[in-house]
PDB file of C-alpha atoms in Angstrom:
ATOM      1  CA  MET Y1448     177.303 101.773  32.885  1.00  0.00           C
ATOM      2  CA  ARG Y1449     176.580  99.851  36.108  1.00  0.00           C
ATOM      3  CA  ARG Y1450     172.967 100.993  35.902  1.00  0.00           C
ATOM      4  CA  THR Y1451     172.724  99.643  32.348  1.00  0.00           C
ATOM      5  CA  ILE Y1452     174.142  96.248  33.431  1.00  0.00           C
ATOM      6  CA  ALA Y1453     171.765  96.111  36.374  1.00  0.00           C
ATOM      7  CA  ILE Y1454     168.768  96.802  34.131  1.00  0.00           C
ATOM      8  CA  ALA Y1455     169.872  94.128  31.664  1.00  0.00           C
ATOM      9  CA  THR Y1456     170.391  91.612  34.485  1.00  0.00           C
ATOM     10  CA  ALA Y1457     166.922  92.350  35.877  1.00  0.00           C
ATOM     11  CA  ALA Y1458     165.387  91.816  32.455  1.00  0.00           C
ATOM     12  CA  ILE Y1459     167.123  88.445  32.109  1.00  0.00           C
ATOM     13  CA  LEU Y1460     165.899  87.361  35.536  1.00  0.00           C
ATOM     14  CA  THR Y1461     162.349  88.425  34.722  1.00  0.00           C
ATOM     15  CA  PHE Y1462     162.395  86.433  31.452  1.00  0.00           C
ATOM     16  CA  THR Y1463     163.769  83.336  33.259  1.00  0.00           C
ATOM     17  CA  ILE Y1464     161.096  83.522  35.965  1.00  0.00           C
ATOM     18  CA  ALA Y1465     158.370  83.956  33.341  1.00  0.00           C
ATOM     19  CA  ALA Y1466     159.635  80.925  31.411  1.00  0.00           C
ATOM     20  CA  CYS Y1467     159.606  78.753  34.535  1.00  0.00           C
ATOM     21  CA  THR Y1468     156.145  79.950  35.548  1.00  0.00           C
ATOM     22  CA  SER Y1469     154.655  79.117  32.116  1.00  0.00           C
ATOM     23  CA  SER Y1470     155.002  75.340  32.713  1.00  0.00           C
ATOM     24  CA  THR Y1471     153.045  75.204  36.012  1.00  0.00           C
ATOM     25  CA  THR Y1472     149.398  74.207  36.479  1.00  0.00           C
ATOM     26  CA  SER Y1473     146.793  76.884  37.059  1.00  0.00           C
ATOM     27  CA  PRO Y1474     145.070  76.220  40.454  1.00  0.00           C
ATOM     28  CA  GLU Y1475     141.811  77.721  39.226  1.00  0.00           C
ATOM     29  CA  THR Y1476     141.447  75.601  36.087  1.00  0.00           C
ATOM     30  CA  GLY Y1477     143.589  72.559  36.885  1.00  0.00           C
ATOM     31  CA  ASN Y1478     145.024  72.767  33.327  1.00  0.00           C
ATOM     32  CA  ALA Y1479     148.679  72.971  32.467  1.00  0.00           C
ATOM     33  CA  THR Y1480     149.623  76.266  30.769  1.00  0.00           C
ATOM     34  CA  THR Y1481     152.717  74.901  29.103  1.00  0.00           C
ATOM     35  CA  SER Y1482     152.834  73.875  25.473  1.00  0.00           C
ATOM     36  CA  GLU Y1483     155.804  71.656  26.178  1.00  0.00           C
ATOM     37  CA  THR Y1484     155.525  68.124  24.663  1.00  0.00           C
ATOM     38  CA  THR Y1485     155.812  65.233  27.149  1.00  0.00           C
ATOM     39  CA  THR Y1486     157.076  61.738  26.395  1.00  0.00           C
ATOM     40  CA  GLU Y1487     154.536  59.902  28.616  1.00  0.00           C
ATOM     41  CA  THR Y1488     151.589  58.440  26.634  1.00  0.00           C
ATOM     42  CA  SER Y1489     148.436  56.540  27.577  1.00  0.00           C
ATOM     43  CA  LEU Y1490     147.140  53.382  25.895  1.00  0.00           C
ATOM     44  CA  SER Y1491     144.256  53.710  23.511  1.00  0.00           C
ATOM     45  CA  PRO Y1492     141.180  51.568  24.307  1.00  0.00           C
ATOM     46  CA  SER Y1493     142.283  49.001  21.723  1.00  0.00           C
ATOM     47  CA  GLU Y1494     145.688  48.738  23.412  1.00  0.00           C
ATOM     48  CA  THR Y1495     144.401  48.241  26.950  1.00  0.00           C
ATOM     49  CA  PRO Y1496     145.959  45.083  28.459  1.00  0.00           C
ATOM     50  CA  THR Y1497     143.549  42.198  28.842  1.00  0.00           C
ATOM     51  CA  THR Y1498     143.456  39.171  31.145  1.00  0.00           C
ATOM     52  CA  ASP Y1499     142.904  35.545  30.278  1.00  0.00           C
ATOM     53  CA  ALA Y1500     139.638  35.341  32.260  1.00  0.00           C
ATOM     54  CA  PRO Y1501     136.729  34.117  30.128  1.00  0.00           C
ATOM     55  CA  SER Y1502     133.900  36.508  29.391  1.00  0.00           C
ATOM     56  CA  SER Y1503     130.848  35.981  31.602  1.00  0.00           C
ATOM     57  CA  ALA Y1504     128.683  36.635  28.550  1.00  0.00           C
ATOM     58  CA  THR Y1505     130.015  33.551  26.782  1.00  0.00           C
ATOM     59  CA  ALA Y1506     127.558  30.667  27.092  1.00  0.00           C
ATOM     60  CA  PRO Y1507     129.131  27.321  28.020  1.00  0.00           C
ATOM     61  CA  SER Y1508     129.028  24.714  25.285  1.00  0.00           C
ATOM     62  CA  THR Y1509     126.944  21.568  25.691  1.00  0.00           C
ATOM     63  CA  PRO Y1510     129.367  18.748  26.588  1.00  0.00           C
ATOM     64  CA  ARG Y1511     127.009  15.894  25.618  1.00  0.00           C
ATOM     65  CA  PRO Y1512     127.562  14.460  22.090  1.00  0.00           C
ATOM     66  CA  ASP Y1513     124.715  15.260  19.722  1.00  0.00           C
ATOM     67  CA  GLU Y1514     123.962  11.607  18.998  1.00  0.00           C
ATOM     68  CA  THR Y1515     122.987  10.946  22.634  1.00  0.00           C
ATOM     69  CA  TRP Y1516     120.016  13.312  22.524  1.00  0.00           C
ATOM     70  CA  THR Y1517     116.587  12.069  21.522  1.00  0.00           C
ATOM     71  CA  SER Y1518     113.437  13.998  20.632  1.00  0.00           C
ATOM     72  CA  GLY Y1519     110.622  11.457  20.415  1.00  0.00           C
ATOM     73  CA  GLU Y1520     109.465   8.495  22.473  1.00  0.00           C
ATOM     74  CA  SER Y1521     112.183   6.451  24.178  1.00  0.00           C
ATOM     75  CA  GLN Y1522     112.725   3.924  26.972  1.00  0.00           C
ATOM     76  CA  SER Y1523     115.404   2.009  28.831  1.00  0.00           C
ATOM     77  CA  ASP Y1524     116.285  -1.506  27.689  1.00  0.00           C
ATOM     78  CA  ASP Y1525     114.258  -3.493  30.233  1.00  0.00           C
ATOM     79  CA  PHE Y1526     111.196  -1.317  30.770  1.00  0.00           C
ATOM     80  CA  PRO Y1527     108.744  -2.174  32.357  1.00  0.00           C
ATOM     81  CA  GLU Y1528     110.802  -4.383  34.687  1.00  0.00           C
ATOM     82  CA  LEU Y1529     109.164  -4.428  38.156  1.00  0.00           C
ATOM     83  CA  THR Y1530     111.850  -6.169  40.224  1.00  0.00           C
ATOM     84  CA  GLY Y1531     113.256  -2.941  41.695  1.00  0.00           C
ATOM     85  CA  ASN Y1532     112.298  -1.537  45.086  1.00  0.00           C
ATOM     86  CA  TYR Y1533     113.387   2.102  44.869  1.00  0.00           C
ATOM     87  CA  LEU Y1534     111.510   4.894  46.632  1.00  0.00           C
ATOM     88  CA  PRO Y1535     111.369   8.445  45.207  1.00  0.00           C
ATOM     89  CA  THR Y1536     112.339  10.856  47.992  1.00  0.00           C
ATOM     90  CA  GLY Y1537     112.964  14.239  46.351  1.00  0.00           C
ATOM     91  CA  ALA Y1538     113.176  16.316  43.188  1.00  0.00           C
ATOM     92  CA  ARG Y1539     115.144  19.337  42.059  1.00  0.00           C
ATOM     93  CA  ALA Y1540     116.282  21.215  38.976  1.00  0.00           C
ATOM     94  CA  ALA Y1541     119.910  22.063  38.233  1.00  0.00           C
ATOM     95  CA  VAL Y1542     121.838  24.073  35.629  1.00  0.00           C
ATOM     96  CA  ASP Y1543     125.399  23.166  34.679  1.00  0.00           C
ATOM     97  CA  SER Y1544     127.679  23.393  31.608  1.00  0.00           C
ATOM     98  CA  GLY Y1545     125.007  24.233  29.060  1.00  0.00           C
ATOM     99  CA  ILE Y1546     122.538  21.641  30.383  1.00  0.00           C
ATOM    100  CA  GLU Y1547     119.399  21.902  32.495  1.00  0.00           C
ATOM    101  CA  ARG Y1548     118.475  18.825  34.530  1.00  0.00           C
ATOM    102  CA  ALA Y1549     115.447  17.536  36.384  1.00  0.00           C
ATOM    103  CA  ILE Y1550     116.890  15.229  39.050  1.00  0.00           C
ATOM    104  CA  ILE Y1551     114.745  12.714  40.920  1.00  0.00           C
ATOM    105  CA  GLN Y1552     116.330  11.276  44.056  1.00  0.00           C
ATOM    106  CA  TYR Y1553     115.570   7.728  45.215  1.00  0.00           C
ATOM    107  CA  ALA Y1554     116.339   5.904  48.431  1.00  0.00           C
ATOM    108  CA  ALA Y1555     118.849   3.082  48.004  1.00  0.00           C
ATOM    109  CA  GLY Y1556     117.248  -0.012  46.571  1.00  0.00           C
ATOM    110  CA  THR Y1557     117.923  -3.233  44.735  1.00  0.00           C
ATOM    111  CA  GLY Y1558     116.834  -4.605  41.393  1.00  0.00           C
ATOM    112  CA  ASP Y1559     116.327  -2.509  38.279  1.00  0.00           C
ATOM    113  CA  LEU Y1560     114.870   0.945  37.886  1.00  0.00           C
ATOM    114  CA  GLU Y1561     113.611   1.388  34.323  1.00  0.00           C
ATOM    115  CA  TRP Y1562     111.810   4.188  32.480  1.00  0.00           C
ATOM    116  CA  HIS Y1563     109.721   5.136  29.454  1.00  0.00           C
ATOM    117  CA  ALA Y1564     109.430   8.728  28.121  1.00  0.00           C
ATOM    118  CA  GLN Y1565     107.002  10.380  25.717  1.00  0.00           C
ATOM    119  CA  TRP Y1566     105.482  13.785  24.972  1.00  0.00           C
ATOM    120  CA  VAL Y1567     101.846  14.063  26.081  1.00  0.00           C
ATOM    121  CA  ASP Y1568      99.134  16.657  25.557  1.00  0.00           C
ATOM    122  CA  GLU Y1569      97.986  16.546  29.174  1.00  0.00           C
ATOM    123  CA  ALA Y1570      99.390  15.370  32.497  1.00  0.00           C
ATOM    124  CA  ILE Y1571      97.100  12.740  34.047  1.00  0.00           C
ATOM    125  CA  ALA Y1572      97.743  11.215  37.464  1.00  0.00           C
ATOM    126  CA  ASP Y1573      98.147   7.463  37.598  1.00  0.00           C
ATOM    127  CA  GLY Y1574      95.500   5.735  39.664  1.00  0.00           C
ATOM    128  CA  SER Y1575      93.036   8.628  40.112  1.00  0.00           C
ATOM    129  CA  GLY Y1576      92.974   9.644  36.441  1.00  0.00           C
ATOM    130  CA  LEU Y1577      92.731  13.289  37.476  1.00  0.00           C
ATOM    131  CA  PRO Y1578      94.525  16.055  35.519  1.00  0.00           C
ATOM    132  CA  VAL Y1579      97.774  17.350  36.992  1.00  0.00           C
ATOM    133  CA  GLU Y1580      98.382  21.103  36.905  1.00  0.00           C
ATOM    134  CA  ILE Y1581     101.788  21.827  35.384  1.00  0.00           C
ATOM    135  CA  GLN Y1582     103.416  24.925  33.905  1.00  0.00           C
ATOM    136  CA  GLY Y1583     104.563  24.934  30.280  1.00  0.00           C
ATOM    137  CA  SER Y1584     103.137  24.281  26.818  1.00  0.00           C
ATOM    138  CA  ALA Y1585     104.981  20.979  26.251  1.00  0.00           C
ATOM    139  CA  ILE Y1586     104.897  18.074  28.714  1.00  0.00           C
ATOM    140  CA  LEU Y1587     107.404  15.235  28.860  1.00  0.00           C
ATOM    141  CA  GLN Y1588     105.982  12.260  30.775  1.00  0.00           C
ATOM    142  CA  ILE Y1589     108.400   9.727  32.249  1.00  0.00           C
ATOM    143  CA  THR Y1590     106.952   6.475  33.566  1.00  0.00           C
ATOM    144  CA  VAL Y1591     109.361   4.830  36.017  1.00  0.00           C
ATOM    145  CA  SER Y1592     109.130   1.138  36.932  1.00  0.00           C
ATOM    146  CA  GLY Y1593     110.804  -0.660  39.814  1.00  0.00           C
ATOM    147  CA  VAL Y1594     109.559   1.543  42.663  1.00  0.00           C
ATOM    148  CA  ARG Y1595     107.725   0.740  45.912  1.00  0.00           C
ATOM    149  CA  TYR Y1596     105.389   2.265  48.457  1.00  0.00           C
ATOM    150  CA  PRO Y1597     107.025   3.991  51.438  1.00  0.00           C
ATOM    151  CA  ASP Y1598     107.389   2.069  54.655  1.00  0.00           C
ATOM    152  CA  GLU Y1599     106.012   3.518  57.864  1.00  0.00           C
ATOM    153  CA  GLY Y1600     108.044   6.570  58.849  1.00  0.00           C
ATOM    154  CA  GLU Y1601     109.672   7.038  55.435  1.00  0.00           C
ATOM    155  CA  ASP Y1602     109.356  10.505  53.930  1.00  0.00           C
ATOM    156  CA  MET Y1603     108.683  11.390  50.303  1.00  0.00           C
ATOM    157  CA  ASN Y1604     109.222  15.131  49.820  1.00  0.00           C
ATOM    158  CA  LEU Y1605     108.394  15.293  46.120  1.00  0.00           C
ATOM    159  CA  GLU Y1606     107.944  19.083  45.931  1.00  0.00           C
ATOM    160  CA  PRO Y1607     110.704  20.166  43.501  1.00  0.00           C
ATOM    161  CA  VAL Y1608     113.473  22.612  44.426  1.00  0.00           C
ATOM    162  CA  PHE Y1609     114.094  25.125  41.633  1.00  0.00           C
ATOM    163  CA  PRO Y1610     116.992  27.435  40.768  1.00  0.00           C
ATOM    164  CA  THR Y1611     116.600  29.895  37.880  1.00  0.00           C
ATOM    165  CA  THR Y1612     115.968  27.809  34.753  1.00  0.00           C
ATOM    166  CA  GLN Y1613     115.088  28.824  31.195  1.00  0.00           C
ATOM    167  CA  VAL Y1614     114.092  25.504  29.626  1.00  0.00           C
ATOM    168  CA  ILE Y1615     112.503  23.575  32.499  1.00  0.00           C
ATOM    169  CA  ARG Y1616     109.329  25.346  33.585  1.00  0.00           C
ATOM    170  CA  ASP Y1617     107.916  22.830  36.050  1.00  0.00           C
ATOM    171  CA  ILE Y1618     108.472  19.386  37.587  1.00  0.00           C
ATOM    172  CA  ASN Y1619     105.752  17.187  39.045  1.00  0.00           C
ATOM    173  CA  VAL Y1620     106.631  13.848  40.656  1.00  0.00           C
ATOM    174  CA  GLN Y1621     103.795  11.453  41.448  1.00  0.00           C
ATOM    175  CA  ALA Y1622     103.851   8.936  44.293  1.00  0.00           C
ATOM    176  CA  PRO Y1623     104.330   5.237  43.472  1.00  0.00           C
ATOM    177  CA  PHE Y1624     101.330   3.210  42.330  1.00  0.00           C
ATOM    178  CA  GLU Y1625     101.504  -0.534  41.698  1.00  0.00           C
ATOM    179  CA  GLY Y1626     105.269  -0.651  41.126  1.00  0.00           C
ATOM    180  CA  MET Y1627     105.455   2.487  38.966  1.00  0.00           C
ATOM    181  CA  HIS Y1628     105.301   6.243  39.269  1.00  0.00           C
ATOM    182  CA  LEU Y1629     104.993   9.190  36.876  1.00  0.00           C
ATOM    183  CA  ILE Y1630     107.166  12.256  36.394  1.00  0.00           C
ATOM    184  CA  PHE Y1631     105.901  15.238  34.399  1.00  0.00           C
ATOM    185  CA  ILE Y1632     108.275  17.948  33.165  1.00  0.00           C
ATOM    186  CA  GLY Y1633     106.826  21.139  31.714  1.00  0.00           C
ATOM    187  CA  LEU Y1634     108.656  23.163  29.054  1.00  0.00           C
ATOM    188  CA  ASP Y1635     107.716  26.002  26.708  1.00  0.00           C
ATOM    189  CA  ALA Y1636     108.327  23.758  23.687  1.00  0.00           C
ATOM    190  CA  GLN Y1637     109.402  20.205  22.932  1.00  0.00           C
ATOM    191  CA  SER Y1638     113.159  19.793  23.224  1.00  0.00           C
ATOM    192  CA  PRO Y1639     115.818  17.113  22.735  1.00  0.00           C
ATOM    193  CA  TYR Y1640     116.417  15.237  25.993  1.00  0.00           C
ATOM    194  CA  PHE Y1641     118.571  12.570  27.598  1.00  0.00           C
ATOM    195  CA  ILE Y1642     117.649  10.294  30.522  1.00  0.00           C
ATOM    196  CA  ASP Y1643     120.026   8.341  32.749  1.00  0.00           C
ATOM    197  CA  PHE Y1644     119.813   6.531  36.090  1.00  0.00           C
ATOM    198  CA  ASP Y1645     122.961   6.566  38.245  1.00  0.00           C
ATOM    199  CA  ASP Y1646     123.298   3.349  40.281  1.00  0.00           C
ATOM    200  CA  ASP Y1647     125.798   5.005  42.646  1.00  0.00           C
ATOM    201  CA  THR Y1648     123.793   8.074  43.631  1.00  0.00           C
ATOM    202  CA  TYR Y1649     120.304   6.622  42.982  1.00  0.00           C
ATOM    203  CA  GLN Y1650     119.398   9.616  40.860  1.00  0.00           C
ATOM    204  CA  LEU Y1651     117.310   9.685  37.688  1.00  0.00           C
ATOM    205  CA  SER Y1652     118.460  12.634  35.563  1.00  0.00           C
ATOM    206  CA  ILE Y1653     116.398  14.094  32.717  1.00  0.00           C
ATOM    207  CA  GLU Y1654     118.579  16.525  30.763  1.00  0.00           C
ATOM    208  CA  PHE Y1655     117.788  19.255  28.248  1.00  0.00           C
ATOM    209  CA  PRO Y1656     120.154  21.532  26.274  1.00  0.00           C
ATOM    210  CA  ALA Y1657     120.081  24.970  27.885  1.00  0.00           C
ATOM    211  CA  SER Y1658     118.884  27.746  25.606  1.00  0.00           C
TER     212      SER Y1658
END
């Protein structure tokens, strides 16, 4: 009788050990051998939490009102006023908020700086009449009045500084000649543009909607 009880007890212990062992992970395969259902679940891709950060692929919108852009010939109110005495000292391109800009820097001056803009088939230097090499299939020419020759020791570094731009292909700034100077901007195609001179920073900005 005791032998029968002992055998039965051993069988129960063996079954219990086997049941516990069935829920462990196999070291060779790394897979759980249990068929027991767990309550922990993972989020599906559509349920993955998101942040409020904007997508880098989203292009910024153009902040300038549509009615301020122009496509054809244009000029400032008092062009070709020659009372100004501004000196062009530098040029660069910039990209910001859906706009590409060609920025011409001037030394502080007095009087008026005025401008006239038009699309031309070829860039021609003022004074010499020689062609100007410029990249791009479309050329916007800006004639600026109210500028002067540099004084002795004054620098004019008119070689443009470029970041990565998609609309503006080239910028060429000519030295002053008889109270005016020319700016040529090369693009792949004619584009709407906006021109403004800032009296505080002495910068002439020629803007184009970024593509």
